[in-house]
Each structure stands twice: as structure tokens, then as C-alpha cells.
Amino acid sequence: MSEIIDLKRRNFLKGSAAAAVGAGIATTSAFALESYDDAKELKKEKEKDIKNATYTPSICGMCVNMCGVIARNVDGKVTKIEPNPLYTKSRNFMCARGQAGIASENDPDRLTTPLIRVGEKGSGKFRKATWEEALDFISKKMVKILEEEKDNRSTFAFGAGASTGNMGDPVFANLINGVGSANFVDHFTTCFAPSFMANKMIFGSWGNGDFQRTKYLLNLGANRAEGIVTPDTLDMFRRTHGRGLEKIVYIDPRYTNTASHADEFIPIKPGTDLALMLAMIWETINNDYHKTPYKADYISKYVNGIDELEEYFKNGIGKNFTPEWAEKITEIPAATIKRLTKEFSDAAEKYEGAANCYRSRKSTWYYQDFDFRRAQAIFNSIHGTVNRPGGILLGRGIKAIEKYEYEDFPIYDNAKPRIDIAKVNAMPGEYPLANPTKGSWQVFRDTVLDINTRWRKGEKLADWEYPVRSMFIYKQNPMQSVPDYYKTAEMFKSMDLVVTIDVIVNDTAFYSDVILPDTTYLERESLIKQFGISEPVIAWRSAAQKPTGEAKHIYYMSSEIAKRIEKPFADITFRNTWDADELGAELPKGFKLDKYLTDDFEIDEAKLKADIKDEKLVKAIITHASEDDLDIATYKISAAFEKTISEFNEEVMTAAFGKEAAEIAKEYGAYWPGIEDAIKAGVIEEHYKKVNFEKLHEAINNADEKIKKELETVVGRDFNDLGNATYAIYKLYSKLPENWFIKPIKGKFIKLSLNNIHGKPFKNPITGKTEKLGKFPMWRDELYKEPDAEKGELRVVLGRHAYFTQSAGVNNYLLLDLMNYNYVWVNDEWAAKRGLKFKDDVILTNADGKNIKAKVFPTKRIRKDTAYIATGFGSKSTLLTLGENNGISQAEVCDNSIDPIIGSASMNETIIKIRKV
């Protein structure tokens, strides 16, 4: 019998104390030592633990960067997480978030058993269930829904997140593809869609900044010092102020930690970045900065459309986008715009492309984001920085390796097109560049809620419309990441089955019917993953300890659901695709194909013939199931999971690089050609997996002068620095050719003029009028809305803090000890006029009339027309001891503003008023 539980307000002190013991975190009493001898004894015990511990390579799951770590396990429990010195992506580096991964492992509200809802959806009332019970509950619901929807497999939707580096997406994708739904949504349109789409369309890749080698960095609002603190973030700052990088210019509406490290900070009026970039392109074209020797040669080899671009900015619409014009919009002086353009141009010429106008990862800001990011891509291209050392790298791995995705599933004829794109296609002139495979979270949510509401009322639906009755969410929290919190809640309420897979009961899990407890990253082995960075690496995450409680791997969940639904689903498709005229027989009512399917998904003809005496019908059934018709054998969803994660990893690594490489990758968590020699040379201690500095210094001293000089140029002379040590190891032993990270591309791969989108209509969300896209970016006054200062309005800008990855750390007690609340930043003069002081309680009211409680932080570091809110707080789940109602939720504050081109979330278009409580 299942136990009904009340998870609200667990005894946190008891839970956190137990977690502290498990994590090896000393409590106050542990230091109440009576004598020096006691301290020495404790030290001996600690040293013994360290010596006898096991050290397992893993990949950090606290953010999207996926840094390499080594987990120390003492007596079956991870007690310490340290950086992996052979993992080139993170270069022996760990941030605060990474160190706090141990708190996620020991979260007092950690899910340890499946839960099934017993109260109203959103009430937080669940009962404990066994895995068998939970999986049977899910599969029976799925079969019932598919039967009622007449085999429309798109009635099931799926969502997955990448912000916690789960590396399990391909496993989950196999379940999605096996089910056959067209509806999948991830973080694409709530995170990086505009910059991805723009760069992809201009030069074929999203691109990464080569901050190790760049000489001039123009950064428009990418707050790397707080948003994502990684080795390449440090590359920016350790080389500023004359230490190798000539200049960092940082442009933002507020003075951030990134601004404090930059050589020059320039405040900009929020929402006007596009105007700045257009003026810098104008300045480049009209002063022939793109015709200097290096750039002229680069453009002649790699760039299409330069003549059209010149015509546009000299005689077309672009002729108006002068620095003087931009000054009025951005409030950046024209002289400054001209100077910045010249500085960037000179650096790009002098250092042959080693300059970067950096595109941020988070780029879902404003209505004009797509053209802003397009202008950035064009600016970089005409200055010759794309696919150049120190510029923008296009991503090149070591070699192509087999992927886990299963490709033998059939095309399900009755599965309808994805619902958000169907809506877009039914409404010409809306979201012309909506991604057909990624869609739009907000358009998806709004469409599903609208259709499900009308469907439940019995209203007739259009041909393209259908109810989406179920959704599976894997390590994603759309309740907190998608603007308009309560609208998302209503969507989940309109569904019959919502299943969340996670480690805590976050806001999305709170609105679910079934919650399945996932493993943390320290508890699971993951599929190998290749990173095509400047020092490419293949990552192998191993399990550092056993799962807590009844937590299970996504592989287990996906394969078990597949086994339970595959035969009933095949039967439903079989019956709904039966054509009596074509097959020459009527299928009897009540016929169930799954009764005659073997475990190998072959028809048991003997059993079929024993039950059905009509030979014509038997022949028709066999024909319909045959390879020439449905090919029913391909409906075996569990076939995608026949290889375990470990088997797949070993097989793929061995096939690509050999047995020794596979063994090294598993043992050390990383592989790159030459790592074998580094290990044999002893620069890494085998047991602790740390740098042996004595051996490393010996290897550096024996290296040739060219390598020594490059090491000094890139990282300086301090090789006792852990990050420098990793880079040195790679440079000393890597067998990849020099500048391997530059893609060998021939011909003109850069397209400045996007003729394929020219003239595509879109609907202006402010005026409601139809406008058209151009082959080049342009500024549109009608797409810019300004806060009304007379009414006390402020524009909200959102940002990520170094301690939190969106809402993933909302209940992490170590991170909350560092930052326990996200105050709303306002200008101190603006606040003084309204009698607001630090920590004053206020109400934020957005354009939708939503009222949100907050506390203010008056500061000189922000403009008077702007308010700033850090993401990752404000959970409404009553099942989170620390996270509940702690801080401001971005999903509550942000209104439902949607970029009219791609359909991404225009979160910084939110205008609020603030009043003191």
C-alpha cells in the first residue's frame, strides 16, 4: 500500500545536519577540540581518508559548461569535488557552483522515491509509490490517451533542459523518437535562439570566442564575470590592463562585475544595442576600414555580399544609421562610437582577425534581438575575425564519433505536425523564422492552453489543431524559465498526464501528476561527449557513488517506459492504419495485435492462425505488419536501449581511437590525442589524479623553445597555477596539428546578405501592423518601446549570477549561504526621490497587472530607467524548504513578450512600476 506523505516543511536542520555528515562537512562541535593532540588525531584521520579514498572522474552538472571534475569518495560517499587537470575544457578550474554540487547530492528535500499526485494539480499533495507502480501508472495513461487520440502520437509533448549539463539528452531523445511525437521544446527560445540563428545564417555556426588569443574584445552585455565563470571567462580578465589583451570594452545598462574588470565601461540605453552595431557597420563601410590589406584579402576569400552591404550602407536604408543617429538612440556619444570602431578595426587588421565583438549566450532580450545579433555577425565578418585565432571559432572536434541516437524508428503517419509550428503556418506573417524542430516555448504554451481549453469545452477544432494531453519534462523547469508563471501552470493543469524527472520538487514537478527521482550527476555514468573547442576533448562521466534512495538513471526510466508501451502503441497504430479496401478484409472489433507480437516484434503466426480461422484475414494481418507495409518490427521502442551507456561508450571509443584510448577516457574522464604520453610521463598522479608539478616542470624545461614561447605568450610563466598547468600539459603532449581548432574551409562560407528571408512578413507586437524582414538588419522605431518616466516606469533587465544556474540551485544550501536573495536593483537617485532604502519591501507591477513582492537594492551602478533582477529565485513550490517564496521569480515578473521574428522570449521588454509597501 502506498504511503501518503506531507512533504511540506521537512525538518531542515535535521536533514541538513545528516547531509553535512554525509558530505564530510564539519559542524561547529567538530572543532570543539579539547587539546592539540585531538587536532593532530583528527588531521591523521583526514589524511587517512584522503589516501584511502577512491577518485572518480565526472562532469559537473551545475551549469551548461560541463567542467571536468574528480570526485573523492570516502566509505561510499562523495566528500569532495575537485577539478580534473586533464580536462581541457575547464583547465583545472572549479567555480562556486561546481563546489556546491555536493549540496545538491545531499539536499534535504532530495527526491528519493517516485511520487504520484493525490490532491489537486498544484496542491503539492503526493503519495509515495514504487517504481513498478509509477511506471505502470504512466504507461497505462499513455496507452489510454493514444487510443482516444486515434494514434496521434504528437498528443505527447516532451521538454528537456541543458542548463545542468545532464548529458542524458540522447537517451531521452530515443524515447521521444520512439513515441513518435513532433512536440519537443527545450531552452532554445528562452536562452540563445537569436544569437544562434543569426550566426548560423551568416557564417554557418553559433561560434565561440577565442579569449585565450584575442587582442581586442568588444562585449555587449555578456556579463561573464557573474553569468558563467569558466576558464575562458578568466581568459578575458587575466590578460587585461596591458597583460596581453590590448583592450576589453564592456557595454551594458548597469555596472557589473564584468564592467569592473574591463578596460573601458560604456553605459547604454537598454534595448538599443542594434542601433550601436548598425552605426559601427556604417562607420566601417564609409571609412573603408574593411579594405585594409588583411581584411580585403579575407573578404575576397571567404565573404559573399560585400558589394550589396556597401550599397545598403551608402545608398540604401543603412545610409541613415550614422554614429550621430545612433547617439540619439543609445545615448553613447558619436565620437565614442567612431573611436570604438577604429580601435576594433585596427586590432583586427594588426592581429589578423584576433578581435571579437562577442555574442552572449543568453540573447533573448528584446524584440529586435535577431537583427542585433545579425549585425554583430556582419561586423565580425567584415573585420575578418570569423574562423581566426583570437576571433570566433566555429568548433572543430577531434574526429566524428558515433552518436547514441537510434535511427531505425518508422515514420508514424498519424502523428500530426508540432503544434506551435502548425499555429505559425496557420497564421501567415507570424514568427517567420521560428525553428521547425525547436519551435517556441511561449507559442507552444499559449497554443496548447488555448486548444486544450476549447477541446475540453467540446468546441470544434481546426484541421491543424489537436489537444496535447501529456508532457514529459526532464531536468527542465519551464514554470520558472518561461515568462508568465501562472499561464504555464494553467497549461499543465489542462493536461491529463504530466511527468517530471528531477532531483527535487521544483515548480514544474509541483504541477505534475507523477514525479520520478533522477540521479544527480555524481551518481550516474553518461554518454561520452565531444567538445570542439580550441583544445578539443572527449568527456566521459563515471558514477562516483551509488544513487541515493530509489533514484534511477534516465536510461532506466526511458527503457522501462519503452518496454511497457511499445506493444500497445504498435497495436494502436496497426488498427488506425488498417485499410480494409486495400487489405481485402475487415479487422474484427476487439482485435489486439500485441497479443500476437513476440518479444522480437515478430508475428506469432501459429498463435494467430490458432485464434483466427479466416485465412484471408490472417494473410491481411501478416501483410499489414510486414516489412513492405508497416514494418512492425521497427515499432520496438526498447530496441533503442539495447546497449547500456557503458557498453556504448566503450564500443564507440574503442572503434574511434583504440582500446588504450577507451581505457584512459574512462579512467581519467577525458581523452585527446597525446594524453597517453602525458600519463606515461607521470605529469598526473595516478591515484589522486592531480598534477605532479615536479614532473611537469621537468617536461617544460625539456620542451623545445617554440612551445616554451607559446606557453609564456598564452598563460605566462606561472605554471604552478592549476589552469596554466593544464594548458601546458596539453601543449606539451597533444598530437593534434597546430591551430587544429581552425576549420579547413574553402570558398566563401560567409553570407552577409540573407536574400532567402528578404520580404518575409512578421507582425509587430507593439503596433499590430505587418512589417517585412530585410536582407540586411535595420532599426525599427516601431519595435522599440520606452518606459514612461513620468509614470515611474522602469525597464527590467534580467541576468544570471555566478552562484546560480537559473532555478537549478534554488534549494542549494551552500549557494544560498553565499547569496540568499535577489534584490531588485534600482538607481539610488531614483530610489531616493521615492523614499526607498535598501531592503525596503515593494510591489512590482508589470504590464499584465501582475503584482510581485520584492525588496530593493538602490545603487549607482544602474541607469535611472532600468531595474535589474538576477534569475534563479522565487520558487512557489511548498516542498522546497529553502527555495519556497525566497526572492523574485523571473517567470512571475516577465510579461508574455515574444520576439516577432523567431518566437523567443523577449524578457527585457518587460516594463514595471514599483511602489513601496
GROMACS .gro file of C-alpha atoms in nm, residues 443-813:
model
  371
  443VAL     CA    1   0.393   2.993  -2.863
  444PHE     CA    2   0.378   2.624  -2.769
  445ARG     CA    3   0.242   2.702  -2.422
  446ASP     CA    4  -0.012   2.956  -2.541
  447THR     CA    5  -0.132   2.734  -2.827
  448VAL     CA    6  -0.165   2.421  -2.613
  449LEU     CA    7  -0.354   2.604  -2.341
  450ASP     CA    8  -0.592   2.762  -2.590
  451ILE     CA    9  -0.664   2.440  -2.780
  452ASN     CA   10  -0.689   2.220  -2.470
  453THR     CA   11  -0.933   2.467  -2.311
  454ARG     CA   12  -1.159   2.476  -2.615
  455TRP     CA   13  -1.131   2.099  -2.668
  456ARG     CA   14  -1.243   2.029  -2.311
  457LYS     CA   15  -1.543   2.255  -2.368
  458GLY     CA   16  -1.636   2.041  -2.667
  459GLU     CA   17  -1.569   2.312  -2.924
  460LYS     CA   18  -1.482   2.211  -3.279
  461LEU     CA   19  -1.110   2.235  -3.359
  462ALA     CA   20  -0.950   2.343  -3.684
  463ASP     CA   21  -0.790   2.074  -3.902
  464TRP     CA   22  -0.442   2.156  -3.775
  465GLU     CA   23  -0.546   2.170  -3.411
  466TYR     CA   24  -0.537   1.883  -3.162
  467PRO     CA   25  -0.511   1.854  -2.784
  468VAL     CA   26  -0.170   1.797  -2.626
  469ARG     CA   27  -0.272   1.582  -2.335
  470SER     CA   28   0.055   1.475  -2.182
  471MET     CA   29   0.405   1.612  -2.127
  472PHE     CA   30   0.731   1.465  -2.000
  473ILE     CA   31   0.982   1.712  -1.854
  474TYR     CA   32   1.342   1.602  -1.799
  475LYS     CA   33   1.561   1.833  -1.591
  476GLN     CA   34   1.388   2.145  -1.713
  477ASN     CA   35   1.183   2.391  -1.510
  478PRO     CA   36   0.960   2.586  -1.751
  479MET     CA   37   0.747   2.709  -1.464
  480GLN     CA   38   1.043   2.927  -1.366
  481SER     CA   39   1.210   2.983  -1.704
  482VAL     CA   40   0.917   3.070  -1.932
  483PRO     CA   41   0.758   3.415  -1.883
  484ASP     CA   42   0.407   3.426  -1.731
  485TYR     CA   43   0.427   3.173  -1.448
  486TYR     CA   44   0.054   3.126  -1.399
  487LYS     CA   45  -0.019   3.073  -1.768
  488THR     CA   46   0.233   2.789  -1.773
  489ALA     CA   47   0.063   2.643  -1.466
  490GLU     CA   48  -0.272   2.653  -1.644
  491MET     CA   49  -0.123   2.466  -1.940
  492PHE     CA   50  -0.006   2.185  -1.714
  493LYS     CA   51  -0.345   2.179  -1.544
  494SER     CA   52  -0.510   2.133  -1.884
  495MET     CA   53  -0.317   1.808  -1.945
  496ASP     CA   54  -0.408   1.455  -1.836
  497LEU     CA   55  -0.057   1.336  -1.761
  498VAL     CA   56   0.246   1.545  -1.667
  499VAL     CA   57   0.561   1.356  -1.571
  500THR     CA   58   0.866   1.535  -1.432
  501ILE     CA   59   1.208   1.375  -1.394
  502ASP     CA   60   1.429   1.565  -1.150
  503VAL     CA   61   1.610   1.557  -0.816
  504ILE     CA   62   1.385   1.796  -0.623
  505VAL     CA   63   1.020   1.900  -0.637
  506ASN     CA   64   1.074   2.224  -0.828
  507ASP     CA   65   0.785   2.434  -0.954
  508THR     CA   66   0.730   2.220  -1.264
  509ALA     CA   67   0.734   1.898  -1.063
  510PHE     CA   68   0.489   2.066  -0.824
  511TYR     CA   69   0.234   2.080  -1.110
  512SER     CA   70   0.296   1.721  -1.221
  513ASP     CA   71   0.096   1.401  -1.192
  514VAL     CA   72   0.399   1.179  -1.147
  515ILE     CA   73   0.750   1.273  -1.032
  516LEU     CA   74   1.035   1.033  -1.100
  517PRO     CA   75   1.353   1.074  -0.889
  518ASP     CA   76   1.657   1.128  -1.109
  519THR     CA   77   2.017   1.062  -1.016
  520THR     CA   78   2.247   1.356  -0.959
  521TYR     CA   79   2.544   1.388  -1.191
  522LEU     CA   80   2.769   1.230  -0.925
  523GLU     CA   81   2.555   0.917  -0.929
  524ARG     CA   82   2.546   0.840  -1.298
  525GLU     CA   83   2.754   0.741  -1.593
  526SER     CA   84   2.674   0.946  -1.900
  527LEU     CA   85   2.724   0.917  -2.271
  528ILE     CA   86   3.062   1.035  -2.393
  529LYS     CA   87   3.052   1.388  -2.529
  530GLN     CA   88   3.292   1.567  -2.759
  531PHE     CA   89   3.369   1.938  -2.723
  532GLY     CA   90   3.507   2.108  -3.035
  533ILE     CA   91   3.691   2.384  -2.852
  534SER     CA   92   4.041   2.527  -2.906
  535GLU     CA   93   4.181   2.227  -2.715
  536PRO     CA   94   3.921   1.965  -2.815
  537VAL     CA   95   3.837   1.693  -2.566
  538ILE     CA   96   3.613   1.389  -2.532
  539ALA     CA   97   3.447   1.372  -2.191
  540TRP     CA   98   3.349   1.056  -2.005
  541ARG     CA   99   3.141   1.093  -1.688
  542SER     CA  100   3.150   0.796  -1.449
  543ALA     CA  101   2.933   0.737  -1.143
  544ALA     CA  102   3.120   0.846  -0.830
  545GLN     CA  103   2.876   0.691  -0.585
  546LYS     CA  104   2.560   0.484  -0.574
  547PRO     CA  105   2.223   0.660  -0.624
  548THR     CA  106   2.051   0.797  -0.317
  549GLY     CA  107   1.741   0.608  -0.212
  550GLU     CA  108   1.542   0.482  -0.511
  551ALA     CA  109   1.675   0.740  -0.758
  552LYS     CA  110   1.727   0.595  -1.108
  553HIS     CA  111   1.917   0.681  -1.425
  554ILE     CA  112   1.726   0.831  -1.722
  555TYR     CA  113   1.831   0.517  -1.913
  556TYR     CA  114   1.632   0.301  -1.673
  557MET     CA  115   1.324   0.523  -1.689
  558SER     CA  116   1.326   0.555  -2.068
  559SER     CA  117   1.385   0.188  -2.137
  560GLU     CA  118   1.125   0.072  -1.884
  561ILE     CA  119   0.858   0.304  -2.021
  562ALA     CA  120   0.951   0.187  -2.373
  563LYS     CA  121   0.904  -0.179  -2.277
  564ARG     CA  122   0.564  -0.110  -2.128
  565ILE     CA  123   0.415   0.093  -2.412
  566GLU     CA  124   0.577  -0.048  -2.727
  567LYS     CA  125   0.334  -0.334  -2.792
  568PRO     CA  126   0.012  -0.144  -2.708
  569PHE     CA  127   0.135   0.152  -2.914
  570ALA     CA  128   0.215  -0.074  -3.209
  571ASP     CA  129  -0.132  -0.225  -3.180
  572ILE     CA  130  -0.298   0.119  -3.181
  573THR     CA  131  -0.107   0.223  -3.492
  574PHE     CA  132  -0.183  -0.112  -3.656
  575ARG     CA  133  -0.557  -0.070  -3.608
  576ASN     CA  134  -0.564   0.300  -3.700
  577THR     CA  135  -0.379   0.241  -4.026
  578TRP     CA  136  -0.586  -0.060  -4.133
  579ASP     CA  137  -0.733  -0.008  -4.481
  580ALA     CA  138  -0.998  -0.274  -4.539
  581ASP     CA  139  -1.031  -0.195  -4.909
  582GLU     CA  140  -0.661  -0.223  -4.970
  583LEU     CA  141  -0.609  -0.528  -4.749
  584GLY     CA  142  -0.927  -0.703  -4.862
  585ALA     CA  143  -1.060  -0.778  -4.514
  586GLU     CA  144  -1.230  -0.607  -4.223
  587LEU     CA  145  -1.042  -0.609  -3.894
  588PRO     CA  146  -1.266  -0.751  -3.621
  589LYS     CA  147  -1.361  -0.527  -3.331
  590GLY     CA  148  -1.159  -0.602  -3.024
  591PHE     CA  149  -0.861  -0.731  -3.221
  592LYS     CA  150  -0.532  -0.666  -3.041
  593LEU     CA  151  -0.209  -0.708  -3.231
  594ASP     CA  152   0.004  -0.701  -2.916
  595LYS     CA  153  -0.139  -1.040  -2.825
  596TYR     CA  154   0.046  -1.187  -3.121
  597LEU     CA  155   0.373  -0.993  -3.102
  598THR     CA  156   0.679  -1.178  -2.976
  599ASP     CA  157   0.949  -1.003  -2.776
  600ASP     CA  158   1.139  -0.966  -3.104
  601PHE     CA  159   0.836  -0.792  -3.255
  602GLU     CA  160   0.758  -1.070  -3.497
  603ILE     CA  161   0.407  -1.202  -3.556
  604ASP     CA  162   0.346  -1.533  -3.383
  605GLU     CA  163   0.175  -1.685  -3.687
  606ALA     CA  164   0.096  -2.013  -3.515
  607LYS     CA  165  -0.093  -1.836  -3.238
  608LEU     CA  166  -0.260  -1.603  -3.487
  609LYS     CA  167  -0.382  -1.893  -3.702
  610ALA     CA  168  -0.499  -2.084  -3.397
  611ASP     CA  169  -0.721  -1.793  -3.291
  612ILE     CA  170  -0.837  -1.675  -3.636
  613LYS     CA  171  -0.968  -1.930  -3.883
  614ASP     CA  172  -1.031  -1.682  -4.163
  615GLU     CA  173  -0.722  -1.736  -4.384
  616LYS     CA  174  -0.788  -1.418  -4.579
  617LEU     CA  175  -0.790  -1.213  -4.258
  618VAL     CA  176  -0.475  -1.385  -4.130
  619LYS     CA  177  -0.299  -1.305  -4.456
  620ALA     CA  178  -0.415  -0.940  -4.437
  621ILE     CA  179  -0.286  -0.906  -4.080
  622ILE     CA  180   0.052  -1.054  -4.172
  623THR     CA  181   0.070  -0.833  -4.483
  624HIS     CA  182  -0.012  -0.514  -4.289
  625ALA     CA  183   0.255  -0.595  -4.030
  626SER     CA  184   0.515  -0.692  -4.289
  627GLU     CA  185   0.828  -0.505  -4.392
  628ASP     CA  186   0.654  -0.392  -4.711
  629ASP     CA  187   0.376  -0.218  -4.517
  630LEU     CA  188   0.404  -0.104  -4.152
  631ASP     CA  189   0.725  -0.296  -4.086
  632ILE     CA  190   0.604  -0.367  -3.735
  633ALA     CA  191   0.950  -0.483  -3.623
  634THR     CA  192   1.063  -0.119  -3.629
  635TYR     CA  193   0.798  -0.033  -3.368
  636LYS     CA  194   1.002  -0.195  -3.092
  637ILE     CA  195   1.092   0.120  -2.896
  638SER     CA  196   1.314  -0.065  -2.650
  639ALA     CA  197   1.549  -0.159  -2.937
  640ALA     CA  198   1.696   0.189  -2.891
  641PHE     CA  199   1.817   0.091  -2.545
  642GLU     CA  200   1.974  -0.248  -2.615
  643LYS     CA  201   2.320  -0.104  -2.546
  644THR     CA  202   2.382   0.026  -2.197
  645ILE     CA  203   2.558   0.359  -2.155
  646SER     CA  204   2.881   0.188  -2.052
  647GLU     CA  205   2.871  -0.058  -2.341
  648PHE     CA  206   2.811   0.220  -2.591
  649ASN     CA  207   3.090   0.438  -2.454
  650GLU     CA  208   3.348   0.160  -2.460
  651GLU     CA  209   3.244   0.041  -2.804
  652VAL     CA  210   3.250   0.388  -2.963
  653MET     CA  211   3.576   0.499  -2.803
  654THR     CA  212   3.748   0.173  -2.896
  655ALA     CA  213   3.627   0.192  -3.255
  656ALA     CA  214   3.735   0.555  -3.294
  657PHE     CA  215   4.063   0.565  -3.101
  658GLY     CA  216   4.156   0.215  -2.986
  659LYS     CA  217   4.133   0.014  -2.664
  660GLU     CA  218   4.402   0.211  -2.477
  661ALA     CA  219   4.223   0.539  -2.551
  662ALA     CA  220   3.894   0.395  -2.424
  663GLU     CA  221   4.058   0.280  -2.102
  664ILE     CA  222   4.223   0.619  -2.048
  665ALA     CA  223   3.900   0.810  -2.118
  666LYS     CA  224   3.715   0.602  -1.860
  667GLU     CA  225   3.993   0.614  -1.601
  668TYR     CA  226   4.071   0.985  -1.632
  669GLY     CA  227   3.739   1.127  -1.762
  670ALA     CA  228   3.900   1.287  -2.068
  671TYR     CA  229   4.068   1.197  -2.394
  672TRP     CA  230   4.265   1.388  -2.656
  673PRO     CA  231   4.535   1.252  -2.887
  674GLY     CA  232   4.860   1.257  -2.692
  675ILE     CA  233   4.707   1.222  -2.347
  676GLU     CA  234   4.858   0.872  -2.340
  677ASP     CA  235   5.208   1.020  -2.338
  678ALA     CA  236   5.118   1.271  -2.067
  679ILE     CA  237   5.003   0.991  -1.840
  680LYS     CA  238   5.309   0.777  -1.913
  681ALA     CA  239   5.534   1.076  -1.839
  682GLY     CA  240   5.383   1.092  -1.489
  683VAL     CA  241   5.266   1.454  -1.501
  684ILE     CA  242   4.939   1.331  -1.346
  685GLU     CA  243   4.942   1.137  -1.019
  686GLU     CA  244   4.762   0.810  -1.091
  687HIS     CA  245   4.574   0.772  -0.762
  688TYR     CA  246   4.474   1.130  -0.678
  689LYS     CA  247   4.454   1.240  -1.043
  690LYS     CA  248   4.627   1.567  -0.964
  691VAL     CA  249   4.914   1.747  -1.137
  692ASN     CA  250   5.262   1.627  -1.046
  693PHE     CA  251   5.433   1.965  -1.067
  694GLU     CA  252   5.783   1.825  -1.035
  695LYS     CA  253   5.731   1.610  -1.344
  696LEU     CA  254   5.554   1.892  -1.528
  697HIS     CA  255   5.836   2.141  -1.468
  698GLU     CA  256   6.082   1.881  -1.587
  699ALA     CA  257   5.881   1.832  -1.908
  700ILE     CA  258   5.860   2.210  -1.966
  701ASN     CA  259   6.233   2.253  -1.918
  702ASN     CA  260   6.296   1.981  -2.177
  703ALA     CA  261   6.046   2.122  -2.431
  704ASP     CA  262   6.160   2.299  -2.746
  705GLU     CA  263   6.183   2.678  -2.746
  706LYS     CA  264   5.879   2.725  -2.971
  707ILE     CA  265   5.647   2.555  -2.722
  708LYS     CA  266   5.803   2.743  -2.430
  709LYS     CA  267   5.746   3.074  -2.604
  710GLU     CA  268   5.384   2.993  -2.686
  711LEU     CA  269   5.318   2.885  -2.329
  712GLU     CA  270   5.458   3.212  -2.197
  713THR     CA  271   5.257   3.411  -2.454
  714VAL     CA  272   4.924   3.248  -2.368
  715VAL     CA  273   4.947   3.174  -1.996
  716GLY     CA  274   5.259   3.348  -1.867
  717ARG     CA  275   5.536   3.186  -1.668
  718ASP     CA  276   5.345   3.070  -1.358
  719PHE     CA  277   5.299   2.700  -1.427
  720ASN     CA  278   5.220   2.634  -1.063
  721ASP     CA  279   4.882   2.789  -1.147
  722LEU     CA  280   4.647   2.493  -1.193
  723GLY     CA  281   4.481   2.630  -1.506
  724ASN     CA  282   4.814   2.711  -1.666
  725ALA     CA  283   4.936   2.362  -1.580
  726THR     CA  284   4.651   2.201  -1.774
  727TYR     CA  285   4.718   2.416  -2.078
  728ALA     CA  286   5.089   2.334  -2.053
  729ILE     CA  287   5.018   1.960  -2.039
  730TYR     CA  288   4.803   1.985  -2.350
  731LYS     CA  289   5.058   2.188  -2.546
  732LEU     CA  290   5.343   1.958  -2.445
  733TYR     CA  291   5.174   1.632  -2.536
  734SER     CA  292   4.889   1.697  -2.781
  735LYS     CA  293   4.938   1.528  -3.118
  736LEU     CA  294   4.687   1.746  -3.298
  737PRO     CA  295   4.841   1.987  -3.551
  738GLU     CA  296   4.895   2.350  -3.455
  739ASN     CA  297   4.580   2.561  -3.494
  740TRP     CA  298   4.372   2.246  -3.534
  741PHE     CA  299   4.080   2.448  -3.398
  742ILE     CA  300   4.060   2.648  -3.722
  743LYS     CA  301   3.819   2.474  -3.958
  744PRO     CA  302   3.963   2.397  -4.302
  745ILE     CA  303   3.700   2.581  -4.507
  746LYS     CA  304   3.749   2.667  -4.871
  747GLY     CA  305   3.544   2.924  -5.056
  748LYS     CA  306   3.307   3.196  -4.948
  749PHE     CA  307   3.123   3.049  -4.650
  750ILE     CA  308   3.005   3.382  -4.505
  751LYS     CA  309   2.676   3.527  -4.635
  752LEU     CA  310   2.622   3.889  -4.541
  753SER     CA  311   2.303   3.927  -4.744
  754LEU     CA  312   2.019   3.697  -4.639
  755ASN     CA  313   1.817   3.709  -4.960
  756ASN     CA  314   1.625   3.397  -4.855
  757ILE     CA  315   1.444   3.587  -4.579
  758HIS     CA  316   1.408   3.919  -4.758
  759GLY     CA  317   1.043   4.028  -4.768
  760LYS     CA  318   0.915   3.772  -4.517
  761PRO     CA  319   0.628   3.932  -4.324
  762PHE     CA  320   0.603   3.949  -3.946
  763LYS     CA  321   0.359   4.108  -3.707
  764ASN     CA  322   0.480   4.398  -3.495
  765PRO     CA  323   0.373   4.312  -3.136
  766ILE     CA  324   0.357   4.682  -3.039
  767THR     CA  325   0.157   4.828  -3.329
  768GLY     CA  326  -0.009   4.511  -3.457
  769LYS     CA  327   0.093   4.606  -3.810
  770THR     CA  328   0.264   4.377  -4.061
  771GLU     CA  329   0.626   4.453  -4.141
  772LYS     CA  330   0.886   4.276  -4.354
  773LEU     CA  331   1.232   4.139  -4.292
  774GLY     CA  332   1.520   4.279  -4.494
  775LYS     CA  333   1.824   4.112  -4.644
  776PHE     CA  334   2.027   4.326  -4.400
  777PRO     CA  335   1.946   4.428  -4.041
  778MET     CA  336   1.768   4.755  -3.977
  779TRP     CA  337   1.649   4.960  -3.681
  780ARG     CA  338   1.270   4.996  -3.640
  781ASP     CA  339   1.141   5.271  -3.415
  782GLU     CA  340   0.805   5.094  -3.407
  783LEU     CA  341   0.968   4.789  -3.241
  784TYR     CA  342   1.115   4.990  -2.956
  785LYS     CA  343   0.911   5.083  -2.652
  786GLU     CA  344   1.048   5.315  -2.387
  787PRO     CA  345   0.946   5.328  -2.021
  788ASP     CA  346   0.734   5.630  -1.933
  789ALA     CA  347   0.947   5.822  -1.684
  790GLU     CA  348   0.651   6.044  -1.586
  791LYS     CA  349   0.464   5.735  -1.471
  792GLY     CA  350   0.765   5.598  -1.286
  793GLU     CA  351   0.811   5.307  -1.524
  794LEU     CA  352   1.134   5.106  -1.547
  795ARG     CA  353   1.256   4.850  -1.799
  796VAL     CA  354   1.353   4.517  -1.644
  797VAL     CA  355   1.681   4.360  -1.744
  798LEU     CA  356   1.749   4.007  -1.625
  799GLY     CA  357   2.082   3.843  -1.559
  800ARG     CA  358   2.239   3.535  -1.416
  801HIS     CA  359   2.452   3.535  -1.104
  802ALA     CA  360   2.773   3.335  -1.066
  803TYR     CA  361   2.623   3.125  -0.787
  804PHE     CA  362   2.300   3.020  -0.958
  805THR     CA  363   2.208   2.849  -1.284
  806GLN     CA  364   1.858   2.977  -1.342
  807SER     CA  365   1.640   2.789  -1.090
  808ALA     CA  366   1.854   2.474  -1.057
  809GLY     CA  367   2.018   2.589  -0.733
  810VAL     CA  368   1.710   2.736  -0.572
  811ASN     CA  369   1.734   2.494  -0.277
  812ASN     CA  370   2.113   2.456  -0.258
  813TYR     CA  371   2.210   2.545   0.098
   0.00000   0.00000   0.00000
